[in-house]
Every structure is written in structure tokens, then in C-alpha cells.
PDB file of N, CA, C and O in Angstrom:
ATOM      1  N   UNK X   1      10.633   4.203   8.566  1.00  0.00           N
ATOM      2  CA  UNK X   1      10.173   5.311   7.751  1.00  0.00           C
ATOM      3  C   UNK X   1      10.130   4.862   6.298  1.00  0.00           C
ATOM      4  O   UNK X   1      11.043   4.197   5.829  1.00  0.00           O
ATOM      5  N   UNK X   2       9.080   5.244   5.617  1.00  0.00           N
ATOM      6  CA  UNK X   2       8.905   4.866   4.216  1.00  0.00           C
ATOM      7  C   UNK X   2       8.562   6.119   3.414  1.00  0.00           C
ATOM      8  O   UNK X   2       7.718   6.912   3.830  1.00  0.00           O
ATOM      9  N   UNK X   3       9.211   6.290   2.288  1.00  0.00           N
ATOM     10  CA  UNK X   3       8.835   7.325   1.328  1.00  0.00           C
ATOM     11  C   UNK X   3       8.082   6.646   0.194  1.00  0.00           C
ATOM     12  O   UNK X   3       8.568   5.663  -0.370  1.00  0.00           O
ATOM     13  N   UNK X   4       6.916   7.183  -0.122  1.00  0.00           N
ATOM     14  CA  UNK X   4       6.141   6.665  -1.248  1.00  0.00           C
ATOM     15  C   UNK X   4       5.921   7.826  -2.205  1.00  0.00           C
ATOM     16  O   UNK X   4       5.395   8.865  -1.817  1.00  0.00           O
ATOM     17  N   UNK X   5       6.343   7.632  -3.449  1.00  0.00           N
ATOM     18  CA  UNK X   5       6.220   8.671  -4.459  1.00  0.00           C
ATOM     19  C   UNK X   5       5.123   8.271  -5.452  1.00  0.00           C
ATOM     20  O   UNK X   5       5.217   7.236  -6.093  1.00  0.00           O
ATOM     21  N   UNK X   6       4.093   9.102  -5.533  1.00  0.00           N
ATOM     22  CA  UNK X   6       2.969   8.805  -6.411  1.00  0.00           C
ATOM     23  C   UNK X   6       2.752  10.004  -7.328  1.00  0.00           C
ATOM     24  O   UNK X   6       2.510  11.114  -6.853  1.00  0.00           O
ATOM     25  N   UNK X   7       2.843   9.752  -8.617  1.00  0.00           N
ATOM     26  CA  UNK X   7       2.632  10.806  -9.600  1.00  0.00           C
ATOM     27  C   UNK X   7       1.620  10.337 -10.636  1.00  0.00           C
ATOM     28  O   UNK X   7       1.305   9.149 -10.727  1.00  0.00           O
ATOM     29  N   UNK X   8       1.141  11.266 -11.421  1.00  0.00           N
ATOM     30  CA  UNK X   8       0.223  10.938 -12.507  1.00  0.00           C
ATOM     31  C   UNK X   8       0.917  10.007 -13.484  1.00  0.00           C
ATOM     32  O   UNK X   8       2.093  10.167 -13.809  1.00  0.00           O
ATOM     33  N   UNK X   9       0.190   9.006 -13.941  1.00  0.00           N
ATOM     34  CA  UNK X   9       0.700   8.074 -14.948  1.00  0.00           C
ATOM     35  C   UNK X   9       0.338   8.645 -16.319  1.00  0.00           C
ATOM     36  O   UNK X   9      -0.816   8.587 -16.740  1.00  0.00           O
ATOM     37  N   UNK X  10       1.303   9.218 -16.983  1.00  0.00           N
ATOM     38  CA  UNK X  10       1.037   9.885 -18.256  1.00  0.00           C
ATOM     39  C   UNK X  10       0.604   8.912 -19.347  1.00  0.00           C
ATOM     40  O   UNK X  10      -0.110   9.292 -20.271  1.00  0.00           O
ATOM     41  N   UNK X  11       1.013   7.649 -19.250  1.00  0.00           N
ATOM     42  CA  UNK X  11       0.633   6.679 -20.282  1.00  0.00           C
ATOM     43  C   UNK X  11      -0.837   6.289 -20.195  1.00  0.00           C
ATOM     44  O   UNK X  11      -1.462   5.981 -21.205  1.00  0.00           O
ATOM     45  N   UNK X  12      -1.404   6.310 -18.974  1.00  0.00           N
ATOM     46  CA  UNK X  12      -2.814   5.931 -18.810  1.00  0.00           C
ATOM     47  C   UNK X  12      -3.700   7.117 -18.474  1.00  0.00           C
ATOM     48  O   UNK X  12      -4.925   7.026 -18.611  1.00  0.00           O
ATOM     49  N   UNK X  13      -3.101   8.217 -17.997  1.00  0.00           N
ATOM     50  CA  UNK X  13      -3.871   9.377 -17.589  1.00  0.00           C
ATOM     51  C   UNK X  13      -4.412   9.270 -16.169  1.00  0.00           C
ATOM     52  O   UNK X  13      -5.126  10.161 -15.712  1.00  0.00           O
ATOM     53  N   UNK X  14      -4.075   8.195 -15.444  1.00  0.00           N
ATOM     54  CA  UNK X  14      -4.557   8.045 -14.077  1.00  0.00           C
ATOM     55  C   UNK X  14      -3.826   9.048 -13.188  1.00  0.00           C
ATOM     56  O   UNK X  14      -2.601   9.102 -13.162  1.00  0.00           O
ATOM     57  N   UNK X  15      -4.605   9.844 -12.471  1.00  0.00           N
ATOM     58  CA  UNK X  15      -4.048  10.890 -11.631  1.00  0.00           C
ATOM     59  C   UNK X  15      -3.373  10.310 -10.386  1.00  0.00           C
ATOM     60  O   UNK X  15      -3.734   9.232  -9.916  1.00  0.00           O
ATOM     61  N   UNK X  16      -2.406  11.044  -9.855  1.00  0.00           N
ATOM     62  CA  UNK X  16      -1.684  10.617  -8.672  1.00  0.00           C
ATOM     63  C   UNK X  16      -2.599  10.364  -7.486  1.00  0.00           C
ATOM     64  O   UNK X  16      -2.406   9.417  -6.724  1.00  0.00           O
ATOM     65  N   UNK X  17      -3.608  11.199  -7.307  1.00  0.00           N
ATOM     66  CA  UNK X  17      -4.528  11.029  -6.179  1.00  0.00           C
ATOM     67  C   UNK X  17      -5.306   9.718  -6.310  1.00  0.00           C
ATOM     68  O   UNK X  17      -5.505   9.014  -5.318  1.00  0.00           O
ATOM     69  N   UNK X  18      -5.712   9.370  -7.499  1.00  0.00           N
ATOM     70  CA  UNK X  18      -6.426   8.104  -7.710  1.00  0.00           C
ATOM     71  C   UNK X  18      -5.519   6.918  -7.385  1.00  0.00           C
ATOM     72  O   UNK X  18      -5.949   5.944  -6.765  1.00  0.00           O
ATOM     73  N   UNK X  19      -4.267   7.023  -7.794  1.00  0.00           N
ATOM     74  CA  UNK X  19      -3.304   5.959  -7.496  1.00  0.00           C
ATOM     75  C   UNK X  19      -2.997   5.900  -6.008  1.00  0.00           C
ATOM     76  O   UNK X  19      -2.812   4.828  -5.442  1.00  0.00           O
ATOM     77  N   UNK X  20      -2.938   7.056  -5.358  1.00  0.00           N
ATOM     78  CA  UNK X  20      -2.583   7.120  -3.945  1.00  0.00           C
ATOM     79  C   UNK X  20      -3.707   6.728  -3.004  1.00  0.00           C
ATOM     80  O   UNK X  20      -3.470   6.340  -1.868  1.00  0.00           O
ATOM     81  N   UNK X  21      -4.942   6.819  -3.461  1.00  0.00           N
ATOM     82  CA  UNK X  21      -6.091   6.460  -2.635  1.00  0.00           C
ATOM     83  C   UNK X  21      -6.718   5.152  -3.122  1.00  0.00           C
ATOM     84  O   UNK X  21      -6.990   4.250  -2.336  1.00  0.00           O
ATOM     85  N   UNK X  22      -6.922   5.047  -4.411  1.00  0.00           N
ATOM     86  CA  UNK X  22      -7.602   3.876  -4.971  1.00  0.00           C
ATOM     87  C   UNK X  22      -6.800   2.595  -4.859  1.00  0.00           C
ATOM     88  O   UNK X  22      -7.338   1.551  -4.459  1.00  0.00           O
ATOM     89  N   UNK X  23      -5.525   2.636  -5.205  1.00  0.00           N
ATOM     90  CA  UNK X  23      -4.705   1.425  -5.136  1.00  0.00           C
ATOM     91  C   UNK X  23      -4.621   0.861  -3.723  1.00  0.00           C
ATOM     92  O   UNK X  23      -4.875  -0.326  -3.517  1.00  0.00           O
ATOM     93  N   UNK X  24      -4.283   1.698  -2.722  1.00  0.00           N
ATOM     94  CA  UNK X  24      -4.220   1.148  -1.364  1.00  0.00           C
ATOM     95  C   UNK X  24      -5.563   0.570  -0.892  1.00  0.00           C
ATOM     96  O   UNK X  24      -5.598  -0.489  -0.263  1.00  0.00           O
ATOM     97  N   UNK X  25      -6.657   1.248  -1.200  1.00  0.00           N
ATOM     98  CA  UNK X  25      -7.974   0.743  -0.784  1.00  0.00           C
ATOM     99  C   UNK X  25      -8.265  -0.612  -1.424  1.00  0.00           C
ATOM    100  O   UNK X  25      -8.757  -1.532  -0.753  1.00  0.00           O
ATOM    101  N   UNK X  26      -7.949  -0.747  -2.696  1.00  0.00           N
ATOM    102  CA  UNK X  26      -8.173  -2.019  -3.394  1.00  0.00           C
ATOM    103  C   UNK X  26      -7.273  -3.125  -2.857  1.00  0.00           C
ATOM    104  O   UNK X  26      -7.709  -4.273  -2.705  1.00  0.00           O
ATOM    105  N   UNK X  27      -6.037  -2.791  -2.566  1.00  0.00           N
ATOM    106  CA  UNK X  27      -5.097  -3.781  -2.034  1.00  0.00           C
ATOM    107  C   UNK X  27      -5.582  -4.293  -0.679  1.00  0.00           C
ATOM    108  O   UNK X  27      -5.609  -5.498  -0.425  1.00  0.00           O
ATOM    109  N   UNK X  28      -6.008  -3.385   0.196  1.00  0.00           N
ATOM    110  CA  UNK X  28      -6.485  -3.790   1.517  1.00  0.00           C
ATOM    111  C   UNK X  28      -7.788  -4.570   1.395  1.00  0.00           C
ATOM    112  O   UNK X  28      -7.985  -5.575   2.086  1.00  0.00           O
ATOM    113  N   UNK X  29      -8.682  -4.172   0.495  1.00  0.00           N
ATOM    114  CA  UNK X  29      -9.931  -4.920   0.285  1.00  0.00           C
ATOM    115  C   UNK X  29      -9.626  -6.350  -0.167  1.00  0.00           C
ATOM    116  O   UNK X  29     -10.255  -7.307   0.299  1.00  0.00           O
ATOM    117  N   UNK X  30      -8.651  -6.489  -1.056  1.00  0.00           N
ATOM    118  CA  UNK X  30      -8.250  -7.821  -1.517  1.00  0.00           C
ATOM    119  C   UNK X  30      -7.658  -8.644  -0.363  1.00  0.00           C
ATOM    120  O   UNK X  30      -7.942  -9.833  -0.231  1.00  0.00           O
ATOM    121  N   UNK X  31      -6.864  -8.001   0.488  1.00  0.00           N
ATOM    122  CA  UNK X  31      -6.279  -8.698   1.640  1.00  0.00           C
ATOM    123  C   UNK X  31      -7.375  -9.191   2.592  1.00  0.00           C
ATOM    124  O   UNK X  31      -7.291 -10.295   3.133  1.00  0.00           O
ATOM    125  N   UNK X  32      -8.408  -8.378   2.792  1.00  0.00           N
ATOM    126  CA  UNK X  32      -9.535  -8.782   3.639  1.00  0.00           C
ATOM    127  C   UNK X  32     -10.270  -9.954   2.996  1.00  0.00           C
ATOM    128  O   UNK X  32     -10.566 -10.952   3.655  1.00  0.00           O
ATOM    129  N   UNK X  33     -10.548  -9.848   1.697  1.00  0.00           N
ATOM    130  CA  UNK X  33     -11.274 -10.902   0.988  1.00  0.00           C
ATOM    131  C   UNK X  33     -10.519 -12.228   1.000  1.00  0.00           C
ATOM    132  O   UNK X  33     -11.138 -13.300   1.064  1.00  0.00           O
ATOM    133  N   UNK X  34      -9.197 -12.168   0.964  1.00  0.00           N
ATOM    134  CA  UNK X  34      -8.388 -13.392   0.943  1.00  0.00           C
ATOM    135  C   UNK X  34      -8.024 -13.889   2.347  1.00  0.00           C
ATOM    136  O   UNK X  34      -7.297 -14.865   2.485  1.00  0.00           O
ATOM    137  N   UNK X  35      -8.524 -13.196   3.383  1.00  0.00           N
ATOM    138  CA  UNK X  35      -8.294 -13.635   4.747  1.00  0.00           C
ATOM    139  C   UNK X  35      -6.940 -13.274   5.322  1.00  0.00           C
ATOM    140  O   UNK X  35      -6.553 -13.794   6.365  1.00  0.00           O
ATOM    141  N   UNK X  36      -6.218 -12.369   4.659  1.00  0.00           N
ATOM    142  CA  UNK X  36      -4.913 -11.951   5.180  1.00  0.00           C
ATOM    143  C   UNK X  36      -5.065 -10.919   6.296  1.00  0.00           C
ATOM    144  O   UNK X  36      -4.155 -10.715   7.080  1.00  0.00           O
ATOM    145  N   UNK X  37      -6.221 -10.271   6.326  1.00  0.00           N
ATOM    146  CA  UNK X  37      -6.589  -9.364   7.413  1.00  0.00           C
ATOM    147  C   UNK X  37      -7.916  -9.896   7.947  1.00  0.00           C
ATOM    148  O   UNK X  37      -8.908  -9.927   7.209  1.00  0.00           O
ATOM    149  N   UNK X  38      -7.932 -10.322   9.202  1.00  0.00           N
ATOM    150  CA  UNK X  38      -9.150 -10.933   9.748  1.00  0.00           C
ATOM    151  C   UNK X  38      -9.768 -10.110  10.877  1.00  0.00           C
ATOM    152  O   UNK X  38     -10.915 -10.356  11.252  1.00  0.00           O
ATOM    153  N   UNK X  39      -9.029  -9.169  11.393  1.00  0.00           N
ATOM    154  CA  UNK X  39      -9.521  -8.330  12.480  1.00  0.00           C
ATOM    155  C   UNK X  39     -10.692  -7.489  11.977  1.00  0.00           C
ATOM    156  O   UNK X  39     -10.702  -7.050  10.827  1.00  0.00           O
ATOM    157  N   UNK X  40     -11.661  -7.243  12.834  1.00  0.00           N
ATOM    158  CA  UNK X  40     -12.848  -6.462  12.468  1.00  0.00           C
ATOM    159  C   UNK X  40     -12.803  -5.089  13.137  1.00  0.00           C
ATOM    160  O   UNK X  40     -12.108  -4.894  14.126  1.00  0.00           O
ATOM    161  N   UNK X  41     -13.543  -4.141  12.592  1.00  0.00           N
ATOM    162  CA  UNK X  41     -13.665  -2.817  13.192  1.00  0.00           C
ATOM    163  C   UNK X  41     -12.705  -1.819  12.591  1.00  0.00           C
ATOM    164  O   UNK X  41     -12.218  -1.983  11.474  1.00  0.00           O
ATOM    165  N   UNK X  42     -12.444  -0.788  13.333  1.00  0.00           N
ATOM    166  CA  UNK X  42     -11.522   0.261  12.885  1.00  0.00           C
ATOM    167  C   UNK X  42     -10.107  -0.229  13.161  1.00  0.00           C
ATOM    168  O   UNK X  42      -9.750  -0.523  14.290  1.00  0.00           O
ATOM    169  N   UNK X  43      -9.310  -0.315  12.111  1.00  0.00           N
ATOM    170  CA  UNK X  43      -7.967  -0.865  12.228  1.00  0.00           C
ATOM    171  C   UNK X  43      -6.909   0.223  12.042  1.00  0.00           C
ATOM    172  O   UNK X  43      -7.142   1.226  11.373  1.00  0.00           O
ATOM    173  N   UNK X  44      -5.755  -0.048  12.582  1.00  0.00           N
ATOM    174  CA  UNK X  44      -4.610   0.845  12.420  1.00  0.00           C
ATOM    175  C   UNK X  44      -3.789   0.370  11.225  1.00  0.00           C
ATOM    176  O   UNK X  44      -3.357  -0.781  11.205  1.00  0.00           O
ATOM    177  N   UNK X  45      -3.565   1.231  10.245  1.00  0.00           N
ATOM    178  CA  UNK X  45      -2.737   0.822   9.114  1.00  0.00           C
ATOM    179  C   UNK X  45      -1.336   0.383   9.539  1.00  0.00           C
ATOM    180  O   UNK X  45      -0.751  -0.502   8.945  1.00  0.00           O
ATOM    181  N   UNK X  46      -0.828   0.994  10.594  1.00  0.00           N
ATOM    182  CA  UNK X  46       0.521   0.679  11.062  1.00  0.00           C
ATOM    183  C   UNK X  46       0.576  -0.672  11.761  1.00  0.00           C
ATOM    184  O   UNK X  46       1.513  -1.439  11.573  1.00  0.00           O
ATOM    185  N   UNK X  47      -0.450  -0.986  12.550  1.00  0.00           N
ATOM    186  CA  UNK X  47      -0.426  -2.206  13.350  1.00  0.00           C
ATOM    187  C   UNK X  47      -1.143  -3.395  12.702  1.00  0.00           C
ATOM    188  O   UNK X  47      -0.787  -4.535  12.955  1.00  0.00           O
ATOM    189  N   UNK X  48      -2.172  -3.134  11.914  1.00  0.00           N
ATOM    190  CA  UNK X  48      -3.055  -4.213  11.473  1.00  0.00           C
ATOM    191  C   UNK X  48      -2.926  -4.619  10.008  1.00  0.00           C
ATOM    192  O   UNK X  48      -3.492  -5.628   9.601  1.00  0.00           O
ATOM    193  N   UNK X  49      -2.217  -3.852   9.220  1.00  0.00           N
ATOM    194  CA  UNK X  49      -2.038  -4.184   7.801  1.00  0.00           C
ATOM    195  C   UNK X  49      -0.647  -4.789   7.640  1.00  0.00           C
ATOM    196  O   UNK X  49       0.341  -4.174   8.033  1.00  0.00           O
ATOM    197  N   UNK X  50      -0.547  -5.999   7.061  1.00  0.00           N
ATOM    198  CA  UNK X  50       0.779  -6.607   6.849  1.00  0.00           C
ATOM    199  C   UNK X  50       1.606  -5.747   5.880  1.00  0.00           C
ATOM    200  O   UNK X  50       1.381  -5.761   4.677  1.00  0.00           O
ATOM    201  N   UNK X  51       2.539  -4.989   6.433  1.00  0.00           N
ATOM    202  CA  UNK X  51       3.278  -3.984   5.654  1.00  0.00           C
ATOM    203  C   UNK X  51       4.039  -4.590   4.484  1.00  0.00           C
ATOM    204  O   UNK X  51       4.025  -4.037   3.379  1.00  0.00           O
ATOM    205  N   UNK X  52       4.717  -5.711   4.703  1.00  0.00           N
ATOM    206  CA  UNK X  52       5.515  -6.291   3.621  1.00  0.00           C
ATOM    207  C   UNK X  52       4.641  -6.698   2.439  1.00  0.00           C
ATOM    208  O   UNK X  52       4.978  -6.430   1.285  1.00  0.00           O
ATOM    209  N   UNK X  53       3.489  -7.289   2.721  1.00  0.00           N
ATOM    210  CA  UNK X  53       2.582  -7.694   1.643  1.00  0.00           C
ATOM    211  C   UNK X  53       1.978  -6.478   0.952  1.00  0.00           C
ATOM    212  O   UNK X  53       1.868  -6.434  -0.278  1.00  0.00           O
ATOM    213  N   UNK X  54       1.592  -5.471   1.747  1.00  0.00           N
ATOM    214  CA  UNK X  54       1.010  -4.261   1.179  1.00  0.00           C
ATOM    215  C   UNK X  54       2.004  -3.549   0.263  1.00  0.00           C
ATOM    216  O   UNK X  54       1.679  -3.174  -0.859  1.00  0.00           O
ATOM    217  N   UNK X  55       3.230  -3.375   0.748  1.00  0.00           N
ATOM    218  CA  UNK X  55       4.235  -2.668  -0.046  1.00  0.00           C
ATOM    219  C   UNK X  55       4.596  -3.428  -1.313  1.00  0.00           C
ATOM    220  O   UNK X  55       4.817  -2.830  -2.367  1.00  0.00           O
ATOM    221  N   UNK X  56       4.626  -4.740  -1.242  1.00  0.00           N
ATOM    222  CA  UNK X  56       4.888  -5.554  -2.422  1.00  0.00           C
ATOM    223  C   UNK X  56       3.809  -5.331  -3.480  1.00  0.00           C
ATOM    224  O   UNK X  56       4.101  -5.145  -4.664  1.00  0.00           O
ATOM    225  N   UNK X  57       2.553  -5.325  -3.033  1.00  0.00           N
ATOM    226  CA  UNK X  57       1.436  -5.124  -3.968  1.00  0.00           C
ATOM    227  C   UNK X  57       1.428  -3.719  -4.559  1.00  0.00           C
ATOM    228  O   UNK X  57       1.142  -3.546  -5.740  1.00  0.00           O
ATOM    229  N   UNK X  58       1.729  -2.728  -3.755  1.00  0.00           N
ATOM    230  CA  UNK X  58       1.690  -1.354  -4.269  1.00  0.00           C
ATOM    231  C   UNK X  58       2.829  -1.121  -5.262  1.00  0.00           C
ATOM    232  O   UNK X  58       2.677  -0.401  -6.237  1.00  0.00           O
ATOM    233  N   UNK X  59       3.971  -1.772  -5.028  1.00  0.00           N
ATOM    234  CA  UNK X  59       5.080  -1.686  -5.982  1.00  0.00           C
ATOM    235  C   UNK X  59       4.689  -2.301  -7.326  1.00  0.00           C
ATOM    236  O   UNK X  59       5.103  -1.812  -8.379  1.00  0.00           O
ATOM    237  N   UNK X  60       3.891  -3.377  -7.287  1.00  0.00           N
ATOM    238  CA  UNK X  60       3.426  -4.015  -8.525  1.00  0.00           C
ATOM    239  C   UNK X  60       2.613  -3.042  -9.382  1.00  0.00           C
ATOM    240  O   UNK X  60       2.516  -3.220 -10.592  1.00  0.00           O
ATOM    241  N   UNK X  61       2.024  -2.032  -8.742  1.00  0.00           N
ATOM    242  CA  UNK X  61       1.218  -1.045  -9.462  1.00  0.00           C
ATOM    243  C   UNK X  61       2.059   0.114  -9.991  1.00  0.00           C
ATOM    244  O   UNK X  61       1.526   1.080 -10.525  1.00  0.00           O
ATOM    245  N   UNK X  62       3.383   0.025  -9.810  1.00  0.00           N
ATOM    246  CA  UNK X  62       4.267   1.049 -10.336  1.00  0.00           C
ATOM    247  C   UNK X  62       4.495   2.218  -9.402  1.00  0.00           C
ATOM    248  O   UNK X  62       5.039   3.249  -9.816  1.00  0.00           O
ATOM    249  N   UNK X  63       4.082   2.080  -8.143  1.00  0.00           N
ATOM    250  CA  UNK X  63       4.299   3.137  -7.167  1.00  0.00           C
ATOM    251  C   UNK X  63       5.701   2.978  -6.596  1.00  0.00           C
ATOM    252  O   UNK X  63       6.101   1.880  -6.210  1.00  0.00           O
ATOM    253  N   UNK X  64       6.450   4.063  -6.555  1.00  0.00           N
ATOM    254  CA  UNK X  64       7.816   4.024  -6.032  1.00  0.00           C
ATOM    255  C   UNK X  64       7.790   4.004  -4.514  1.00  0.00           C
ATOM    256  O   UNK X  64       7.150   4.848  -3.886  1.00  0.00           O
ATOM    257  N   UNK X  65       8.466   3.023  -3.936  1.00  0.00           N
ATOM    258  CA  UNK X  65       8.526   2.876  -2.482  1.00  0.00           C
ATOM    259  C   UNK X  65       9.992   2.789  -2.073  1.00  0.00           C
ATOM    260  O   UNK X  65      10.741   1.984  -2.610  1.00  0.00           O
ATOM    261  N   UNK X  66      10.383   3.633  -1.131  1.00  0.00           N
ATOM    262  CA  UNK X  66      11.740   3.613  -0.612  1.00  0.00           C
ATOM    263  C   UNK X  66      11.662   3.393   0.902  1.00  0.00           C
ATOM    264  O   UNK X  66      11.077   4.210   1.622  1.00  0.00           O
ATOM    265  N   UNK X  67      12.222   2.292   1.380  1.00  0.00           N
ATOM    266  CA  UNK X  67      12.220   1.993   2.808  1.00  0.00           C
ATOM    267  C   UNK X  67      13.501   2.555   3.409  1.00  0.00           C
ATOM    268  O   UNK X  67      14.589   2.148   3.033  1.00  0.00           O
ATOM    269  N   UNK X  68      13.346   3.486   4.332  1.00  0.00           N
ATOM    270  CA  UNK X  68      14.492   4.144   4.953  1.00  0.00           C
ATOM    271  C   UNK X  68      14.907   3.457   6.250  1.00  0.00           C
ATOM    272  O   UNK X  68      16.077   3.419   6.589  1.00  0.00           O
ATOM    273  N   UNK X  69      13.942   2.932   7.000  1.00  0.00           N
ATOM    274  CA  UNK X  69      14.189   2.226   8.254  1.00  0.00           C
ATOM    275  C   UNK X  69      13.399   0.934   8.233  1.00  0.00           C
ATOM    276  O   UNK X  69      12.300   0.887   7.691  1.00  0.00           O
ATOM    277  N   UNK X  70      13.929  -0.110   8.823  1.00  0.00           N
ATOM    278  CA  UNK X  70      13.218  -1.381   8.908  1.00  0.00           C
ATOM    279  C   UNK X  70      12.077  -1.273   9.903  1.00  0.00           C
ATOM    280  O   UNK X  70      12.109  -0.479  10.823  1.00  0.00           O
ATOM    281  N   UNK X  71      11.062  -2.127   9.699  1.00  0.00           N
ATOM    282  CA  UNK X  71       9.902  -2.150  10.574  1.00  0.00           C
ATOM    283  C   UNK X  71      10.240  -2.845  11.885  1.00  0.00           C
ATOM    284  O   UNK X  71      11.009  -3.781  11.914  1.00  0.00           O
ATOM    285  N   UNK X  72       9.642  -2.375  12.949  1.00  0.00           N
ATOM    286  CA  UNK X  72       9.758  -3.057  14.230  1.00  0.00           C
ATOM    287  C   UNK X  72       8.364  -3.167  14.834  1.00  0.00           C
ATOM    288  O   UNK X  72       7.541  -2.268  14.686  1.00  0.00           O
ATOM    289  N   UNK X  73       8.102  -4.281  15.468  1.00  0.00           N
ATOM    290  CA  UNK X  73       6.786  -4.472  16.113  1.00  0.00           C
ATOM    291  C   UNK X  73       6.816  -4.041  17.541  1.00  0.00           C
ATOM    292  O   UNK X  73       7.763  -3.986  18.203  1.00  0.00           O
TER     293      UNK X  73
END
């Protein structure tokens, strides 16, 4: 289980929804472009996106992430 807290960035004016939708989409697009995600078609975020890499990148954007339970495959 993961809690992700996304709020408006008052210093830049970027709204929480933009951060919550735009950042993840950009991170996954970058992962595809760099070959970290190679599967084609409709993918499952839970099964097909490397969670550790994704969460690391989203934290770099200032999004608060709290991991409550470890991942299991």
C-alpha cells in the first residue's frame, strides 16, 4: 500500500491535479523512451511499471510518497 500526497505548489502555482496526472505521465513516457518499459499495448500500472523507479522519480518532483507495505510480485 502506498500513500501519495499531491497538493498545489504555491511557489510555482502548479495545481495538484497537474502534478498528479502530468508528472506520472511524463515519468512513464520517459521510461518507455529509455527502454525501461518495453511491453506494448494496454499495460497494468501495478504489474508493468517498475514501481521502485517510478516512485523514485516522482519523489524527485517533490511529491510525498509513503510506503506502508512492501511490494510483492
